[in-house]
JSON list of C-alpha atoms in Angstrom, two decimals:
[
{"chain": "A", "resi": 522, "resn": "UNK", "atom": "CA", "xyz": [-60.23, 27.77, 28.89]},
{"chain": "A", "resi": 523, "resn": "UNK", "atom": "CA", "xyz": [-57.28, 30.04, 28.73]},
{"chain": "A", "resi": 524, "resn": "UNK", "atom": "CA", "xyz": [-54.40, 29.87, 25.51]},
{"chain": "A", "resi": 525, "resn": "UNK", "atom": "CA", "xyz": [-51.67, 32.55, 25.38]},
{"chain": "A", "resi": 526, "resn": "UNK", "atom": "CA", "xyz": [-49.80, 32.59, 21.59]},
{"chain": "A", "resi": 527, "resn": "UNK", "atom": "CA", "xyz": [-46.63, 33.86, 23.45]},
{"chain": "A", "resi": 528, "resn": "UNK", "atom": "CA", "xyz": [-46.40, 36.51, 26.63]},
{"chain": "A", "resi": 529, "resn": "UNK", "atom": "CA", "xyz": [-48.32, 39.18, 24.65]},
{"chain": "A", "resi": 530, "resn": "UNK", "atom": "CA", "xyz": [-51.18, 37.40, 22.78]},
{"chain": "A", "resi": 531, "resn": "UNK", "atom": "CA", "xyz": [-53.51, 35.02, 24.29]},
{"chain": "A", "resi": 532, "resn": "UNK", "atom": "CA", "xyz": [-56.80, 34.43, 24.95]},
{"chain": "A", "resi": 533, "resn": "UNK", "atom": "CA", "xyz": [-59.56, 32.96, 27.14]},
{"chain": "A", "resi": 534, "resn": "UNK", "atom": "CA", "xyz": [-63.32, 31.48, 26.14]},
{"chain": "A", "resi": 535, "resn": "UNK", "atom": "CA", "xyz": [-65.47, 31.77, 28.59]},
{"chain": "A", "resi": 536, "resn": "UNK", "atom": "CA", "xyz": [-69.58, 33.45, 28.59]},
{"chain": "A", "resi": 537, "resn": "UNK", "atom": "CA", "xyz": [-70.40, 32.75, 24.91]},
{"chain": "A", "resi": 538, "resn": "UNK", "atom": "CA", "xyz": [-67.20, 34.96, 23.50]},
{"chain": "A", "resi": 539, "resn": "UNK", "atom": "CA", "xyz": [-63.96, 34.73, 23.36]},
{"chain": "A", "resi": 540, "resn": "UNK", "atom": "CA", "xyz": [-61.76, 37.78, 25.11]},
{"chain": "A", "resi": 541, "resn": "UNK", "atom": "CA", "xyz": [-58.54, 38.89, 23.83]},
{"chain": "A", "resi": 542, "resn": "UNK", "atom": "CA", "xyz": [-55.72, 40.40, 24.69]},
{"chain": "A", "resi": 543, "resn": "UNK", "atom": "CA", "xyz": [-52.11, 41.95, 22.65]},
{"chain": "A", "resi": 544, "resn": "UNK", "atom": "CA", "xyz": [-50.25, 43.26, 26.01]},
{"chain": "A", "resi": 545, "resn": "UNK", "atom": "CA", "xyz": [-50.22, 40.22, 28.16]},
{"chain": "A", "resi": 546, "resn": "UNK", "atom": "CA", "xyz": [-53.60, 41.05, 30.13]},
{"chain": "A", "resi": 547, "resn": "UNK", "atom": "CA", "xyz": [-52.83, 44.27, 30.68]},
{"chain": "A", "resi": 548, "resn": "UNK", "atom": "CA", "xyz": [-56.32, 44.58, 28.24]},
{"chain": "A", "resi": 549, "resn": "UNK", "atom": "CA", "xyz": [-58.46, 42.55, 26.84]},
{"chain": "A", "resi": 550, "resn": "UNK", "atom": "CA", "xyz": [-61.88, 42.94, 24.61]},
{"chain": "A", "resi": 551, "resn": "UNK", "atom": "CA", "xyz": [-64.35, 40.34, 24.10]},
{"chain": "A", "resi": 552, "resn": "UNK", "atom": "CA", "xyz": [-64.75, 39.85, 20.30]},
{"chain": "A", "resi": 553, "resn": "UNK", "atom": "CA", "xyz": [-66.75, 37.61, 19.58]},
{"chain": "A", "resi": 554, "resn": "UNK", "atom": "CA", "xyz": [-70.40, 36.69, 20.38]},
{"chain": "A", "resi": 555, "resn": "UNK", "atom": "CA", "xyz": [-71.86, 33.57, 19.48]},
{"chain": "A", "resi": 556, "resn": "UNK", "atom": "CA", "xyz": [-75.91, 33.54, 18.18]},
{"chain": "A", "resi": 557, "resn": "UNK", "atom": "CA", "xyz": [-78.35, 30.87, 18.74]},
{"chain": "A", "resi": 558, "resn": "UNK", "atom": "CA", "xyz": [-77.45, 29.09, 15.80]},
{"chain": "A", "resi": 559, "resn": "UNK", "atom": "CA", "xyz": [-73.71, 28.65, 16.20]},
{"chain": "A", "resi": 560, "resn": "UNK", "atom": "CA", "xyz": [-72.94, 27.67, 19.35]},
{"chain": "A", "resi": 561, "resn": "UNK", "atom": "CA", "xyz": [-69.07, 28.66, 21.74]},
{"chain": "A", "resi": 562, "resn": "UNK", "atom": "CA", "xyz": [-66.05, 27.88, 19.49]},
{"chain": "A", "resi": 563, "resn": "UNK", "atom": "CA", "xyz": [-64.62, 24.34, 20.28]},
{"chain": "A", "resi": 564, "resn": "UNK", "atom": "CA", "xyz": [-61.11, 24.16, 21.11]},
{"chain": "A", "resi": 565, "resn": "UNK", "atom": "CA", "xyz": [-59.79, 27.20, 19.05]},
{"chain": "A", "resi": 566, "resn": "UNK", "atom": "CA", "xyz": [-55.99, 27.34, 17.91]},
{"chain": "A", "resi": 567, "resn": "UNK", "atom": "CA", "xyz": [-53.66, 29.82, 17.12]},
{"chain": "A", "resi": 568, "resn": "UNK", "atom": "CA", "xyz": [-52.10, 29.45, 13.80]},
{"chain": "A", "resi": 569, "resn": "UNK", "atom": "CA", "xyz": [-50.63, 32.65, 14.01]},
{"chain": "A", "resi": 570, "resn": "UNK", "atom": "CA", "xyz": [-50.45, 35.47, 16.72]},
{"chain": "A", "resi": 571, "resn": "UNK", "atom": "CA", "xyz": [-53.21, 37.24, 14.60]},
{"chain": "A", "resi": 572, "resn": "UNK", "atom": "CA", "xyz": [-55.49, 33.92, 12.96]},
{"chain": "A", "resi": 573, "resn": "UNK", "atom": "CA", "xyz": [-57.41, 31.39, 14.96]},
{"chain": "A", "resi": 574, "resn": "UNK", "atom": "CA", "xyz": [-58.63, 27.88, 13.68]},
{"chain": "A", "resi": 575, "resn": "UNK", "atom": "CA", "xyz": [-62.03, 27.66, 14.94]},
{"chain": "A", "resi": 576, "resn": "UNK", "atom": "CA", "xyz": [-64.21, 24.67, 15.12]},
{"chain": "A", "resi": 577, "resn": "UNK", "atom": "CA", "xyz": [-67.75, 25.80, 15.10]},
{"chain": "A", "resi": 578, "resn": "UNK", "atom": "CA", "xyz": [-70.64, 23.96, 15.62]},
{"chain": "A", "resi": 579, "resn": "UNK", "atom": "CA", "xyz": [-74.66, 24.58, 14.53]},
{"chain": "A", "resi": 580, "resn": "UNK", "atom": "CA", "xyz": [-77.25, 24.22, 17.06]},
{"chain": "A", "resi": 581, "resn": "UNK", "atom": "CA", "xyz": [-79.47, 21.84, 14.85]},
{"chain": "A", "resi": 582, "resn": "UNK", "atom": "CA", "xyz": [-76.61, 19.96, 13.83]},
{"chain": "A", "resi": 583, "resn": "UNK", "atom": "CA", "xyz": [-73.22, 20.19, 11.65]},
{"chain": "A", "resi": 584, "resn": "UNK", "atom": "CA", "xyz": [-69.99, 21.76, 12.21]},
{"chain": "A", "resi": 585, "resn": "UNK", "atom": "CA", "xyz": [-67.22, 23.68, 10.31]},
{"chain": "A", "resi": 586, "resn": "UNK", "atom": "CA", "xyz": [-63.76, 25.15, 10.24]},
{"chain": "A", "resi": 587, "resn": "UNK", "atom": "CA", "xyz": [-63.87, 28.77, 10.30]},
{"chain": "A", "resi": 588, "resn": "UNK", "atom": "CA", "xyz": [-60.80, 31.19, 10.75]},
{"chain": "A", "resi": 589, "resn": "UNK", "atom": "CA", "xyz": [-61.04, 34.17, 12.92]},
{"chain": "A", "resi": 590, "resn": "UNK", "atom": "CA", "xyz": [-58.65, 37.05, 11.87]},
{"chain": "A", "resi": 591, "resn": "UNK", "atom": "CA", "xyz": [-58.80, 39.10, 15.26]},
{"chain": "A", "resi": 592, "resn": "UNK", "atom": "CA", "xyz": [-57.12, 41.99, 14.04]},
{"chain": "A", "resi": 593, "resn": "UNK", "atom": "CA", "xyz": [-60.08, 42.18, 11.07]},
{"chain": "A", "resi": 594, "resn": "UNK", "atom": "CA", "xyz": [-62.72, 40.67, 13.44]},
{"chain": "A", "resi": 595, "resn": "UNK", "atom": "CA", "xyz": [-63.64, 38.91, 10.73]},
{"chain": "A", "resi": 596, "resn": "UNK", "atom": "CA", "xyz": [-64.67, 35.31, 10.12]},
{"chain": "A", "resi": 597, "resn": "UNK", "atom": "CA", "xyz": [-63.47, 33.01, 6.98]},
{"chain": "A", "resi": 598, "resn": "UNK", "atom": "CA", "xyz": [-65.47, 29.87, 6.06]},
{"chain": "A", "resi": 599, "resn": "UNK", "atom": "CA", "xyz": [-63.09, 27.33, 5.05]},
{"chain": "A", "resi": 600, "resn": "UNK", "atom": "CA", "xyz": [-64.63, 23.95, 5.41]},
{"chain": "A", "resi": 601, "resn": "UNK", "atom": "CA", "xyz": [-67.81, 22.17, 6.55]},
{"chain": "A", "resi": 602, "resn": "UNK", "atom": "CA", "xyz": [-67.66, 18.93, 7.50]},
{"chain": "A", "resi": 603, "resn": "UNK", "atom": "CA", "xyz": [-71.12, 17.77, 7.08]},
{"chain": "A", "resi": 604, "resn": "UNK", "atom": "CA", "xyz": [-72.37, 14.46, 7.22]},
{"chain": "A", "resi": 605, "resn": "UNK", "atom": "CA", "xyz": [-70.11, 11.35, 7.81]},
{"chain": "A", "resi": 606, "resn": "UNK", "atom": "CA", "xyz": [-70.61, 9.13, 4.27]},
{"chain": "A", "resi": 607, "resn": "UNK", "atom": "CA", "xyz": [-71.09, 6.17, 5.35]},
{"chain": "A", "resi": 608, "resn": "UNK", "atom": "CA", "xyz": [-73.51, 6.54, 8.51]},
{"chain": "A", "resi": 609, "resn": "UNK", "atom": "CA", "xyz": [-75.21, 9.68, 7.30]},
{"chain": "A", "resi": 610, "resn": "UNK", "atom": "CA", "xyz": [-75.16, 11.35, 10.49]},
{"chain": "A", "resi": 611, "resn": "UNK", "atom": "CA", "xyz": [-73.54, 14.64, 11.60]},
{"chain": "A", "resi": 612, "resn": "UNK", "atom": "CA", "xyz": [-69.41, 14.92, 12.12]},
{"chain": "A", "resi": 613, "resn": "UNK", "atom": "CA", "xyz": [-68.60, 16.51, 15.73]},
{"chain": "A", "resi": 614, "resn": "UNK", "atom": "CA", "xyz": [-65.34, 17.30, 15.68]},
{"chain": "A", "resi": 615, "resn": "UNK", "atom": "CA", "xyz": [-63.85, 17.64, 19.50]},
{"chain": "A", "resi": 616, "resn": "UNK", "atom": "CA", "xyz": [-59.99, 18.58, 18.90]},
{"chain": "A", "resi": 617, "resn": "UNK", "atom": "CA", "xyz": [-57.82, 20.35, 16.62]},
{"chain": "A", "resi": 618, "resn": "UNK", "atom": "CA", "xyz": [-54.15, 19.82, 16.02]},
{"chain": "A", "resi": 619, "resn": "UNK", "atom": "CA", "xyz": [-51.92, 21.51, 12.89]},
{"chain": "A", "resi": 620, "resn": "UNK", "atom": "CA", "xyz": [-48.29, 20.30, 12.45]},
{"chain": "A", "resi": 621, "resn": "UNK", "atom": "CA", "xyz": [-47.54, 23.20, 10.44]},
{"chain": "A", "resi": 622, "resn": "UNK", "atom": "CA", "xyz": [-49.30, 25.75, 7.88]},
{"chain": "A", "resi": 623, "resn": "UNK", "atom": "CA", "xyz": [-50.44, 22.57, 6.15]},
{"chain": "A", "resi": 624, "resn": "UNK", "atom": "CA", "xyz": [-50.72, 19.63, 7.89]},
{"chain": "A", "resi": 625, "resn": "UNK", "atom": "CA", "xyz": [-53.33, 19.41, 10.27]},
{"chain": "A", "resi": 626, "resn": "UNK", "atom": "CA", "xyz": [-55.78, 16.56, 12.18]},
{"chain": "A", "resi": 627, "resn": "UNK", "atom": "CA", "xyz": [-59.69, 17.20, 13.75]},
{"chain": "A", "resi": 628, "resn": "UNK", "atom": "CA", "xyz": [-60.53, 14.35, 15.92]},
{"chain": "A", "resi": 629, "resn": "UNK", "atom": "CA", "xyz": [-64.02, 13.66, 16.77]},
{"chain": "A", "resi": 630, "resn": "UNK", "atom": "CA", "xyz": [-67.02, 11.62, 16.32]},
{"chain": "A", "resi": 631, "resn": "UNK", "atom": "CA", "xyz": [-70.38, 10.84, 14.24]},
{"chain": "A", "resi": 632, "resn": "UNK", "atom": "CA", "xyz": [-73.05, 9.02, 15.99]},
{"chain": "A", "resi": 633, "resn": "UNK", "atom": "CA", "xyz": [-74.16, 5.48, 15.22]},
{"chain": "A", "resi": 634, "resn": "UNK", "atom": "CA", "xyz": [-77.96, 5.49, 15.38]},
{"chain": "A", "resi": 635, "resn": "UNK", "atom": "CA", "xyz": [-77.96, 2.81, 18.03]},
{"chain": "A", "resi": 636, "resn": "UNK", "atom": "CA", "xyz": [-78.61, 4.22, 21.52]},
{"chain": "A", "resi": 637, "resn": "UNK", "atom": "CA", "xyz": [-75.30, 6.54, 22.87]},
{"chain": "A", "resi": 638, "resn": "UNK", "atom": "CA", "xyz": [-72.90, 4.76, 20.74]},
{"chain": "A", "resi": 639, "resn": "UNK", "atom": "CA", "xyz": [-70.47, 6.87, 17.87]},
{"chain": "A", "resi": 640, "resn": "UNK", "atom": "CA", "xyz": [-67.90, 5.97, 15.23]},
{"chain": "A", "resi": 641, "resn": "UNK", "atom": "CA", "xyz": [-64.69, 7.43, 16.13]},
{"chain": "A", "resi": 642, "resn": "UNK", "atom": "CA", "xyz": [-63.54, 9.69, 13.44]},
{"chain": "A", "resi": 643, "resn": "UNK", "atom": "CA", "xyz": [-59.77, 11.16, 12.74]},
{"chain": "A", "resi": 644, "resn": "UNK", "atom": "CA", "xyz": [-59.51, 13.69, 9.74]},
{"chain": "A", "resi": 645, "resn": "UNK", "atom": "CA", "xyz": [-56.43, 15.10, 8.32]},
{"chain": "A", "resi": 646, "resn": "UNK", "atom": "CA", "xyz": [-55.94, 18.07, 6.39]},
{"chain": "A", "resi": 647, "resn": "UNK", "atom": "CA", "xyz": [-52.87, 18.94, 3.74]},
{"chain": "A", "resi": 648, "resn": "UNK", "atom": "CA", "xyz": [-53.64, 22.28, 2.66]},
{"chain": "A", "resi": 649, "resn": "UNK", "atom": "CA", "xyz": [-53.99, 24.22, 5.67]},
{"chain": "A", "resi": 650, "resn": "UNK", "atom": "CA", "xyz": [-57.86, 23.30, 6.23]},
{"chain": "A", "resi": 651, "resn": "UNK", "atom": "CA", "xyz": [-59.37, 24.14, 2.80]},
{"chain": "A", "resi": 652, "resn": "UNK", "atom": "CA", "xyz": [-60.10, 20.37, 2.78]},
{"chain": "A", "resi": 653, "resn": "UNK", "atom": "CA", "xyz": [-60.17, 17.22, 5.38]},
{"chain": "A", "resi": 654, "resn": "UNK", "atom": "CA", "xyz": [-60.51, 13.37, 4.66]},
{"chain": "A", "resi": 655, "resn": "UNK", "atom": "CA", "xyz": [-61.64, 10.47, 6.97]},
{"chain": "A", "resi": 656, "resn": "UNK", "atom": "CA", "xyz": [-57.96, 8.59, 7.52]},
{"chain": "A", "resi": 657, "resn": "UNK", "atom": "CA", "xyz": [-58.80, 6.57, 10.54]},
{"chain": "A", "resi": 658, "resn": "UNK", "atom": "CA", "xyz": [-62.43, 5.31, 11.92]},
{"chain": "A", "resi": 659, "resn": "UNK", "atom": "CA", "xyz": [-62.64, 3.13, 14.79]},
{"chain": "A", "resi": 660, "resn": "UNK", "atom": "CA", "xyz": [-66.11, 1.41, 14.60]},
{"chain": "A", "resi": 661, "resn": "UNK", "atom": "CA", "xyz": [-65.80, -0.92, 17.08]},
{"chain": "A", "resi": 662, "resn": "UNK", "atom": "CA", "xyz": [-68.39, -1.65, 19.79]},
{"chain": "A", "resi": 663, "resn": "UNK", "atom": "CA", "xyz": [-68.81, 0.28, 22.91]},
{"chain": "A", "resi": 664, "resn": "UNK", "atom": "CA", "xyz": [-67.21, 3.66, 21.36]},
{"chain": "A", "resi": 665, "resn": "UNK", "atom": "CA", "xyz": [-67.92, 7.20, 22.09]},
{"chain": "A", "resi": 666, "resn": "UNK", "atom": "CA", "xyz": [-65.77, 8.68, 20.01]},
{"chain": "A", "resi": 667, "resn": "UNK", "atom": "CA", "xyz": [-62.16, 10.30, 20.01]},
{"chain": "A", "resi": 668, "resn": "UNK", "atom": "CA", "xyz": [-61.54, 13.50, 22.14]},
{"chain": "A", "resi": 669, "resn": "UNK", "atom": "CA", "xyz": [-58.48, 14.65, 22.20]},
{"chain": "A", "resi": 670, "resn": "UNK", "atom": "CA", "xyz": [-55.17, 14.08, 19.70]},
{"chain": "A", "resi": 671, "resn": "UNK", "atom": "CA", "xyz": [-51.32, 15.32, 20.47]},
{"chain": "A", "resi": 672, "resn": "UNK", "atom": "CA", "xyz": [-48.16, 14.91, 18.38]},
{"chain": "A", "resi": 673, "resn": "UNK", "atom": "CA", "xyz": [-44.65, 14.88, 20.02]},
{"chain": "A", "resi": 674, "resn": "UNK", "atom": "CA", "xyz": [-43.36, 15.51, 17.09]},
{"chain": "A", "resi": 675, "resn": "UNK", "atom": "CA", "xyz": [-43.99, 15.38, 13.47]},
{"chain": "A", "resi": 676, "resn": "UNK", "atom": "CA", "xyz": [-44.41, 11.86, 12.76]},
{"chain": "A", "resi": 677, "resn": "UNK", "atom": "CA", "xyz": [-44.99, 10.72, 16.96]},
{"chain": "A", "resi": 678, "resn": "UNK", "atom": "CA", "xyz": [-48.92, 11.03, 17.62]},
{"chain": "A", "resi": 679, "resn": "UNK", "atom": "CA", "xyz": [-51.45, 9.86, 20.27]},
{"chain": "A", "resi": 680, "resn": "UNK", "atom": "CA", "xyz": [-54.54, 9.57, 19.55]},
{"chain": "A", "resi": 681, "resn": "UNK", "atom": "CA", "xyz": [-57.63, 8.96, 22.55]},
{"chain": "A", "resi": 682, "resn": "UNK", "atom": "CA", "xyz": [-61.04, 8.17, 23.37]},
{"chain": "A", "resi": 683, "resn": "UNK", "atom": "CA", "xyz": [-63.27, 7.12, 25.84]},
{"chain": "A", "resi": 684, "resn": "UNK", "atom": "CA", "xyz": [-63.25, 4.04, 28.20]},
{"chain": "A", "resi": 685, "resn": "UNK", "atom": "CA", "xyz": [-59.55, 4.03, 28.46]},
{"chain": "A", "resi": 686, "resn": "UNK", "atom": "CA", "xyz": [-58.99, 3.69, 24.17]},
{"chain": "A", "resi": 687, "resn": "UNK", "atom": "CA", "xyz": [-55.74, 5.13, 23.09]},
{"chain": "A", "resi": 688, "resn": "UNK", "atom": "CA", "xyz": [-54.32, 4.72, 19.37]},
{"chain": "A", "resi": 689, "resn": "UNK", "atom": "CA", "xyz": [-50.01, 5.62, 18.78]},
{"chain": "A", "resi": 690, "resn": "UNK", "atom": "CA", "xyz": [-48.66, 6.76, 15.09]},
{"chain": "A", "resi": 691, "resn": "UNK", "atom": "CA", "xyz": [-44.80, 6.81, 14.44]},
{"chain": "A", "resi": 692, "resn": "UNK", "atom": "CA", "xyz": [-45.68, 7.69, 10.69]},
{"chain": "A", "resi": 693, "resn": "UNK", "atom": "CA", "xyz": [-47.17, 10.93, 10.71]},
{"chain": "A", "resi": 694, "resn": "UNK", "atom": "CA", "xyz": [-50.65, 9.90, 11.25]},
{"chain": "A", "resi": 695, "resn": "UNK", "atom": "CA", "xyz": [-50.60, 7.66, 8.28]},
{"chain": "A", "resi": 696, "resn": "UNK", "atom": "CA", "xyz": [-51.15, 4.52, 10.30]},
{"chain": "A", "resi": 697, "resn": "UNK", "atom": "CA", "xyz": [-52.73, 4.32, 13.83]},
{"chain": "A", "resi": 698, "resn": "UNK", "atom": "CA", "xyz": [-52.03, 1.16, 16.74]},
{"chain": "A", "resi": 699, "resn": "UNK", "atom": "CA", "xyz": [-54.19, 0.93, 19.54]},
{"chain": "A", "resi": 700, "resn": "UNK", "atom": "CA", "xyz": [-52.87, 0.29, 22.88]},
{"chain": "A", "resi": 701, "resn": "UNK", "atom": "CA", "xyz": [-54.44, -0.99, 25.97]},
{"chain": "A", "resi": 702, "resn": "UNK", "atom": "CA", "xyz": [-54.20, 0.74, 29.43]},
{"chain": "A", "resi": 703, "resn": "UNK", "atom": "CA", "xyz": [-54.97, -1.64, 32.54]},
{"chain": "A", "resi": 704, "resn": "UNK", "atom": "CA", "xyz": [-58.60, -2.52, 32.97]},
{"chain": "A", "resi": 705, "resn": "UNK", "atom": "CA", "xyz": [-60.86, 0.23, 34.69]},
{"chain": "A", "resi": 706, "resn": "UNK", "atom": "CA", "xyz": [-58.72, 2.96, 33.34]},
{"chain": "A", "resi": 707, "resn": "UNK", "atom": "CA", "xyz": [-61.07, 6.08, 31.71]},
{"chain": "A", "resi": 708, "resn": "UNK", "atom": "CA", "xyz": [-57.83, 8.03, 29.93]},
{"chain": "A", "resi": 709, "resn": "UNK", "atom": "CA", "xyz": [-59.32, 11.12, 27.94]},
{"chain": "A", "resi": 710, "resn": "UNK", "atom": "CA", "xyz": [-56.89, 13.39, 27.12]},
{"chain": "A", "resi": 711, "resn": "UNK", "atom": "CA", "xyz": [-53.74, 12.75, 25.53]}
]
């Protein structure tokens, strides 16, 4: 995985760590290094040239938002997603997406208890990531969960999962339709 802020800063995740570099490759330092209880950073985000949103998640279970401040390598707990209420098992969250400073969305999944099958979840943030909220579940059978979520703009959104399930928003994330691709298709990323 490889993410460049703009021709200077980027980075890429790859052996446990994530390596950085401030001059366009000319150098780059791996940072961070990841113990046996929190496992590679999923899908981490610029917010800035200098702050990362980080999804991390525990090896026994659990996940939270942490941001990395790579001038300070430093890390900042901001949220922990826990348990999902109603099924009482662990939140894995697969993608992030911010809007702006604020406004941002974790899709993901918890699982069901029966077999393979998960709840798809969809959180959404208003303050930046100090605190997220359940706004859309899909609980219907033969679900694996969400993986990946894009927005066009700020109120046009996409939403997907496994086994070809794709959801639009033209409100900001408020609302969610699902739309249906033509039999056999597996669409994953949106």
């Amino acid at each position: 995985e490889f993410t460049m802020y703009d021709s200077n800063y980027g980075y890429a995740r790859a052996d446990g760590g994530l390596y950085f570099t401030m001059d366009g490759w000319k150098t780059f330092e791996n940072r961070i290094y990841w113990d046996s209880i929190w496992l590679d950073p999923e899908e981490p985000l610029y917010l800035d040239s200098n702050v990362l949103g980080v999804i991390a998640h525990k090896f026994t279970g659990g996940v939270r938002y942490v941001k990395y401040y790579i001038d300070q390598d430093k890390f900042e707990n901001v949220f922990n997603f826990g348990y999902e209420p109603l099924s009482g098992h662990f939140v894995y969250i697969v993608k992030l997406n911010f809007l702006n400073d604020s406004i941002g969305f974790a899709c993901g999944y918890s699982k069901t208890g029966i077999g393979e099958t998960r709840n798809g979840l969809l959180f959404k943030t208003l303050d930046g990531g100090k605190t997220w909220n359940i706004v859309f579940k899909d609980s219907t059978t033969l679900n694996f969960g969400f993986n990946d979520i894009a927005f066009y703009d700020d109120k046009k959104g996409i939403l997907t999962g496994y086994l070809g399930k794709i959801f639009f928003t033209t409100d900001g994330g408020d609302t969610w339709e699902r739309s249906y691709l033509p039999e056999g298709t597996d669409y994953q990323r949106a």
